[in-house]
Tab-separated table of C-alpha atoms in Angstrom:
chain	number	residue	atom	x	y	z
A	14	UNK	CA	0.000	0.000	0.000
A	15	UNK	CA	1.532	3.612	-0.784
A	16	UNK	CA	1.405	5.857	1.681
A	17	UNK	CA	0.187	9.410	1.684
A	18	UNK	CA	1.360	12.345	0.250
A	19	UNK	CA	2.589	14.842	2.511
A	20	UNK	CA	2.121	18.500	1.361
A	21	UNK	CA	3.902	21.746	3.535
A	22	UNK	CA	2.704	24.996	3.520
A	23	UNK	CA	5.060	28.076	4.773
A	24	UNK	CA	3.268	31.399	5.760
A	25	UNK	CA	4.982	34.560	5.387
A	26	UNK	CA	6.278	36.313	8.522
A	27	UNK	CA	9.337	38.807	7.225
A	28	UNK	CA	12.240	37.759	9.213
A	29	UNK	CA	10.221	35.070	11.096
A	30	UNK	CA	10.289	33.068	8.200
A	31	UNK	CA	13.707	31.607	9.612
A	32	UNK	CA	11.342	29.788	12.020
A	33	UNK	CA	10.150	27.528	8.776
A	34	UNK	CA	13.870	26.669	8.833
A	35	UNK	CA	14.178	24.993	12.733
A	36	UNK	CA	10.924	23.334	11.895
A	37	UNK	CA	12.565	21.764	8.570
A	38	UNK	CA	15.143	20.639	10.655
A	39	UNK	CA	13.007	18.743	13.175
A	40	UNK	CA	10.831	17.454	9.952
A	41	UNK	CA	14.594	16.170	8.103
A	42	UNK	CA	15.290	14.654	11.680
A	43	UNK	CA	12.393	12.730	11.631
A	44	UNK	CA	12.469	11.056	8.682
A	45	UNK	CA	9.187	13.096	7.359
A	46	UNK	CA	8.916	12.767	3.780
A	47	UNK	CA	7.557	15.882	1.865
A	48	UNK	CA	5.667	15.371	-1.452
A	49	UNK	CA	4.713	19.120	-2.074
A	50	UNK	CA	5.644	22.392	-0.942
A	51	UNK	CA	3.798	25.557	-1.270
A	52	UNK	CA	4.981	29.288	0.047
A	53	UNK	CA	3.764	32.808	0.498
A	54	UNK	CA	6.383	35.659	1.547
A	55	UNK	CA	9.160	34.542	3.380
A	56	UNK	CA	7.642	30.895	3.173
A	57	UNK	CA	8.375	30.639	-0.362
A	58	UNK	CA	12.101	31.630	0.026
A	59	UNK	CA	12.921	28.679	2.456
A	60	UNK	CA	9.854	26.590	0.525
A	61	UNK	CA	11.681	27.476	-2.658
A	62	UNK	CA	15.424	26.459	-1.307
A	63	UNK	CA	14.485	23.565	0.232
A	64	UNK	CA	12.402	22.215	-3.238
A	65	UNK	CA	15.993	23.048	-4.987
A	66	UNK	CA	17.008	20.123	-3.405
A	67	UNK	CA	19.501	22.134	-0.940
A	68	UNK	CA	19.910	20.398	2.465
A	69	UNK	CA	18.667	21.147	6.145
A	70	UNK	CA	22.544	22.253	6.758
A	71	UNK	CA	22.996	24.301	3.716
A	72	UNK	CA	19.805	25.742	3.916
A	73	UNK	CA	20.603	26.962	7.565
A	74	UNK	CA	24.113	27.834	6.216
A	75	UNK	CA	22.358	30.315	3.460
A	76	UNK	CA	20.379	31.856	6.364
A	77	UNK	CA	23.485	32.875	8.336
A	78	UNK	CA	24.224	35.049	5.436
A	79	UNK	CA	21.282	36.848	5.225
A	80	UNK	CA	20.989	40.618	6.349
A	81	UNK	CA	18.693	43.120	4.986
A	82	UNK	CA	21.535	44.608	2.996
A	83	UNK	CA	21.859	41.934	0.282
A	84	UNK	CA	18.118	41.427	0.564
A	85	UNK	CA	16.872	44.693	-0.292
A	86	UNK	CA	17.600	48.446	-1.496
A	87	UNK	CA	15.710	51.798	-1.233
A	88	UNK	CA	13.411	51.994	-4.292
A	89	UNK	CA	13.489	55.473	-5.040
A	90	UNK	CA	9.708	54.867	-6.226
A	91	UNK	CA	6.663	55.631	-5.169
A	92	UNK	CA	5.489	52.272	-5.020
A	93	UNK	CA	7.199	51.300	-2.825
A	94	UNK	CA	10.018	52.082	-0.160
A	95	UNK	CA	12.113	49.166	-1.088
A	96	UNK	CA	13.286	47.165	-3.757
A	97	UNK	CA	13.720	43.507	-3.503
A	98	UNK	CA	16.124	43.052	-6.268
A	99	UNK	CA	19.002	42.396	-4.117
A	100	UNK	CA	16.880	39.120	-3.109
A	101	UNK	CA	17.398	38.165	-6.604
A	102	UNK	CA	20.338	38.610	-6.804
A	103	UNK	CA	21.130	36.431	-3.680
A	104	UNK	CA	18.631	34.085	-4.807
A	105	UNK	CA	21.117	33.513	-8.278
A	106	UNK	CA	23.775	33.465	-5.699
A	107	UNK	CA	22.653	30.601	-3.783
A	108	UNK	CA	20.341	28.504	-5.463
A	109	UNK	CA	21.797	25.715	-7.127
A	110	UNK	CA	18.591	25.579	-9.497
A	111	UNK	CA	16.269	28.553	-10.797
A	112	UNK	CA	13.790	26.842	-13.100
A	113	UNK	CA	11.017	25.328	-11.671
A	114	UNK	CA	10.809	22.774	-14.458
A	115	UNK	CA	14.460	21.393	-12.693
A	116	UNK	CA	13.340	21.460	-9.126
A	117	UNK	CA	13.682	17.816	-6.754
A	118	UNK	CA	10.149	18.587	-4.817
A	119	UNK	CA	7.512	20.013	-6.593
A	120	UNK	CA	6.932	23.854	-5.713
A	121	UNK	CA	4.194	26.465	-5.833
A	122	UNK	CA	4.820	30.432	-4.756
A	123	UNK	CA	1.534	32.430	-3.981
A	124	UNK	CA	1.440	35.526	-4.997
A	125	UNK	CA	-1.127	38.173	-5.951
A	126	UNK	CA	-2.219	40.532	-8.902
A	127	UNK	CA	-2.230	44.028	-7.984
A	128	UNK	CA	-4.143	45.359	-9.890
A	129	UNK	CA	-7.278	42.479	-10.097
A	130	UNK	CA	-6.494	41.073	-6.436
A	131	UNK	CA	-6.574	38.080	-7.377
A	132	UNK	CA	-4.414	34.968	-6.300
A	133	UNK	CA	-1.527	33.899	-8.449
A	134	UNK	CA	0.497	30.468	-8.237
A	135	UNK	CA	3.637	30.554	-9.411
A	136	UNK	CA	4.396	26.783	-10.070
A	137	UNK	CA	5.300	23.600	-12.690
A	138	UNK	CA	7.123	26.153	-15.210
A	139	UNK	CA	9.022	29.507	-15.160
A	140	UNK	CA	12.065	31.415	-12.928
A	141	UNK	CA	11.861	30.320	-9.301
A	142	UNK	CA	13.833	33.924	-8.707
A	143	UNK	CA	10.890	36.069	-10.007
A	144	UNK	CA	8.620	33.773	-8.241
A	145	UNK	CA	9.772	33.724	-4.960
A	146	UNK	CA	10.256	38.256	-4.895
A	147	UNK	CA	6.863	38.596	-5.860
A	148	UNK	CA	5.405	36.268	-3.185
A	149	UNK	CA	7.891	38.369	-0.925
A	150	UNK	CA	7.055	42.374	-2.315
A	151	UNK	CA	5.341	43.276	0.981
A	152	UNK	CA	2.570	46.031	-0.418
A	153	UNK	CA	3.532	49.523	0.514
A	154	UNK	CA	7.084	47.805	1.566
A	155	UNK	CA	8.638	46.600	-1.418
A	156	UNK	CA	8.274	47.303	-4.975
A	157	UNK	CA	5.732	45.389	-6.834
A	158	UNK	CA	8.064	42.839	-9.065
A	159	UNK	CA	6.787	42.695	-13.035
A	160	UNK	CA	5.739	39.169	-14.548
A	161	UNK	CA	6.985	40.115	-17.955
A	162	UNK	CA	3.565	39.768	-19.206
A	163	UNK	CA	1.664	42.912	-17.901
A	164	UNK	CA	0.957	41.357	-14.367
A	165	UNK	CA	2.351	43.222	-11.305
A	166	UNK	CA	3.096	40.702	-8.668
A	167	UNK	CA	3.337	41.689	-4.304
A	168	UNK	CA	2.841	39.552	-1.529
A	169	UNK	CA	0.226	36.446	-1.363
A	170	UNK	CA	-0.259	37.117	2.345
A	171	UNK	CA	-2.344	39.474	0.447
A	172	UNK	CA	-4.739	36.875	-0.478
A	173	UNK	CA	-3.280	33.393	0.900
A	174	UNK	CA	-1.219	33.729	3.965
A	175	UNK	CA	-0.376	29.982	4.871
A	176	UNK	CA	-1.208	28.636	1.384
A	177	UNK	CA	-2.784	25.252	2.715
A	178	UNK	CA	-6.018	25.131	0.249
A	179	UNK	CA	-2.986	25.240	-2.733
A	180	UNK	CA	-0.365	22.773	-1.651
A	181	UNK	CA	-3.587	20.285	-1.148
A	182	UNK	CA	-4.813	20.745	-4.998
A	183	UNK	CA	-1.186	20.279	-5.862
A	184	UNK	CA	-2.413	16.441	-4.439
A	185	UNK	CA	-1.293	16.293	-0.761
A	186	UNK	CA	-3.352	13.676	1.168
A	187	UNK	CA	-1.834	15.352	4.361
A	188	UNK	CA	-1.095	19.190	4.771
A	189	UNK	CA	1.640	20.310	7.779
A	190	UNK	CA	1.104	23.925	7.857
A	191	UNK	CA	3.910	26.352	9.319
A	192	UNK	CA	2.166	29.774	10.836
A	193	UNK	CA	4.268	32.503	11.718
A	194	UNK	CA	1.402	35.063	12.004
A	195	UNK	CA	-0.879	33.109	14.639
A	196	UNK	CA	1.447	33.945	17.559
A	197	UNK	CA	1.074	37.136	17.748
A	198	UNK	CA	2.851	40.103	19.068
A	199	UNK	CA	4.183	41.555	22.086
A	200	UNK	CA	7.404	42.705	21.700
A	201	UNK	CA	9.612	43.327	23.876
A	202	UNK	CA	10.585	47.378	21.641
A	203	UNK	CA	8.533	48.822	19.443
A	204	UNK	CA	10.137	49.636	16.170
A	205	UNK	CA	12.475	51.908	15.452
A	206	UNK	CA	12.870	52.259	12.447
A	207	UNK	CA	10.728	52.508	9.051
A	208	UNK	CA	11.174	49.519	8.078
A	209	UNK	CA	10.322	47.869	11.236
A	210	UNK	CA	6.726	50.211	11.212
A	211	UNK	CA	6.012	49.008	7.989
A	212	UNK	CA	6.875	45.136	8.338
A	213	UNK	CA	4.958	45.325	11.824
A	214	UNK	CA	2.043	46.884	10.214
A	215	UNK	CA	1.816	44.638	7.196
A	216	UNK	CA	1.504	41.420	9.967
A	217	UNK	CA	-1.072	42.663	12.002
A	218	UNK	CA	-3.274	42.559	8.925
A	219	UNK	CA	-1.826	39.009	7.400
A	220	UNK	CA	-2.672	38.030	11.165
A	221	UNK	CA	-6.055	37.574	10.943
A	222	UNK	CA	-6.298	36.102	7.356
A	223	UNK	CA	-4.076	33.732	8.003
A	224	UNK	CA	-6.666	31.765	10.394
A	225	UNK	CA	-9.105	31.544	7.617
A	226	UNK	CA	-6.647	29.006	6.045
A	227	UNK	CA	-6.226	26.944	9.106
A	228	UNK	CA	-9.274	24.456	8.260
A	229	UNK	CA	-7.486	23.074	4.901
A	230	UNK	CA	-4.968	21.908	7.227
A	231	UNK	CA	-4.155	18.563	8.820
A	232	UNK	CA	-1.292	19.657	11.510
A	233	UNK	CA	-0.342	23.242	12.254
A	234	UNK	CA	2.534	24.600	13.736
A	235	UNK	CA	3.071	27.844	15.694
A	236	UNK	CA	6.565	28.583	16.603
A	237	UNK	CA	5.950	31.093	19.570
A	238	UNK	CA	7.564	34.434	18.237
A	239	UNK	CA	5.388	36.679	19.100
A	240	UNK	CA	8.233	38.522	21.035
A	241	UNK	CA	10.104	38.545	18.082
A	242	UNK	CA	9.520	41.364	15.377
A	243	UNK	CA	9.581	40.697	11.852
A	244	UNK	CA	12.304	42.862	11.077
A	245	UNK	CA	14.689	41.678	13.138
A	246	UNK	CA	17.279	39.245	10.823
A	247	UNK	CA	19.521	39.288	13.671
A	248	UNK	CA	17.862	36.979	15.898
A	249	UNK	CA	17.816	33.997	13.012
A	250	UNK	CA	19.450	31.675	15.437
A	251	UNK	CA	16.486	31.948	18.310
A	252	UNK	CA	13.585	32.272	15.476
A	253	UNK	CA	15.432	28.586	14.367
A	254	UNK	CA	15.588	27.393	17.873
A	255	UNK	CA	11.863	28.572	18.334
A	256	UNK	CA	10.828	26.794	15.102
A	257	UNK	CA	12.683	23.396	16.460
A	258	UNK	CA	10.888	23.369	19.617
A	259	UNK	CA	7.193	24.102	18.027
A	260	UNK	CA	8.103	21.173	15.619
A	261	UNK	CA	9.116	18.931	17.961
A	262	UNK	CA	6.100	19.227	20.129
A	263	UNK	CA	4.035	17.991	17.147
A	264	UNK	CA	6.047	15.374	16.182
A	265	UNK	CA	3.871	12.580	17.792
A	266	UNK	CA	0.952	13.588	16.342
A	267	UNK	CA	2.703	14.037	12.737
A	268	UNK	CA	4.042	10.496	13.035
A	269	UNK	CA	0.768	9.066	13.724
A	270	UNK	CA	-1.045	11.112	11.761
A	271	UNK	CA	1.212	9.942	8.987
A	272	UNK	CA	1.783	6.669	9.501
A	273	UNK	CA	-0.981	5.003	12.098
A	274	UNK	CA	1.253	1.747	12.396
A	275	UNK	CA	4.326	3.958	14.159
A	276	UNK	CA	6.785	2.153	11.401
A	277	UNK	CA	8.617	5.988	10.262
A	278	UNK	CA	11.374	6.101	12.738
A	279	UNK	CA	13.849	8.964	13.629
């Protein structure tokens, strides 16, 4: 008998997206197989490097070079205050495939039409570099990022933040969802800077969309970061550590949820 197909869906979460990474660890650790991964914001980035076929330690060694200065760059627009071209660029840097047509795990990045508002998946065909910045271009954040076929792309949180209901059509039996947003926030600082206003604004209403998408989901886990803001790239290492420990304490019912008999091991 075959056994299920396991889908994973990454919400978006700005910096807290290096949570998805200590919960990929846990997952690898395990021995949990993963069929199908879909991504909004900074869920497609990790989504997107680990269906490159990069490993748990290479991914984590990627995030440890990671700042917000070879991630992004004023815009000098007024659409937005950044520019997430420098992601690209990294992206190109990193990635050891950029085609989706080439990637080990199939992959989907959610995205959204500006100017219809309605949901885009970025999947099967195409570059996995302009799919993954416009599921990240944060509206009113980062520059809207330009399909090359009249389409301007931002955020899916828009419209899908923990895309569950698309990683299931792609033909998971089982969904593990990964929500960044559902913790909440109380910080420890308010932010300082722009940036941080903007990122903290832009969460607070992805917040309450994102439990809408809870209910096409088999297992969800919520790394608690709600002290954590999402601008802060400097705390990767606890966000990882925080993602570990929220993974771990679904790991039972994962396992059994995946495979009644108790045979996966790990």
């Amino acid at each position: 008998m075959s056994r299920k197909k396991i889908g994973l869906a990454l919400s978006g979460g700005g910096a807290r997206g290096f949570a998805h990474v200590g919960v990929l660890k846990v997952l690898t650790e395990h021995n949990i197989p993963i069929d199908f991964i879909a991504g909004t914001s900074a869920g497609s980035f990790v989504g997107g490097a680990l269906a490159t076929g990069l490993t748990i330690d290479q991914i984590v060694e990627i995030a440890g070079k990671i700042s917000w200065s070879n991630m992004t760059g004023f815009s000098y627009s007024p659409r937005g205050v950044l520019s997430n071209a420098a992601m690209g660029r990294f992206i190109r840097e990193h990635f050891p495939t950029l085609r989706f047509e080439e990637l080990k795990i199939p992959f989907a990045a959610v995205a959204c039409d500006l100017e219809s508002g309605e949901e885009v998946i970025l999947k099967d065909s195409g570059d996995l570099e302009l799919a993954i910045r416009s599921s990240c271009a944060v509206p009113g954040v980062f520059l809207p990022v330009s399909d090359g076929n009249g389409r301007m792309l931002v955020d899916g949180g828009v419209v899908a933040p923990i895309p569950t209901q698309v990683v299931r059509e792609m033909g998971a039996d089982i969904v593990i969802a990964v929500d960044l947003l559902a913790s909440g926030s109380n910080y420890r600082k308010a932010p300082r800077t722009i940036l941080g206003m903007l990122f903290q604004s832009a969460m607070t209403m992805l917040r309450t969309a994102s439990k809408h998408q809870h209910y096409h989901a088999d297992i969800i886990v919520v790394p608690q970061i709600g002290h954590l803001r999402p601008d802060e790239i400097g705390k990767r290492g606890e966000f990882i550590k925080l993602g570990e420990e929220a993974a771990r304490e679904r790991m039972d019912e994962i396992k059994k949820l995946i495979d009644p008999a108790g045979r996966i091991r790990g």
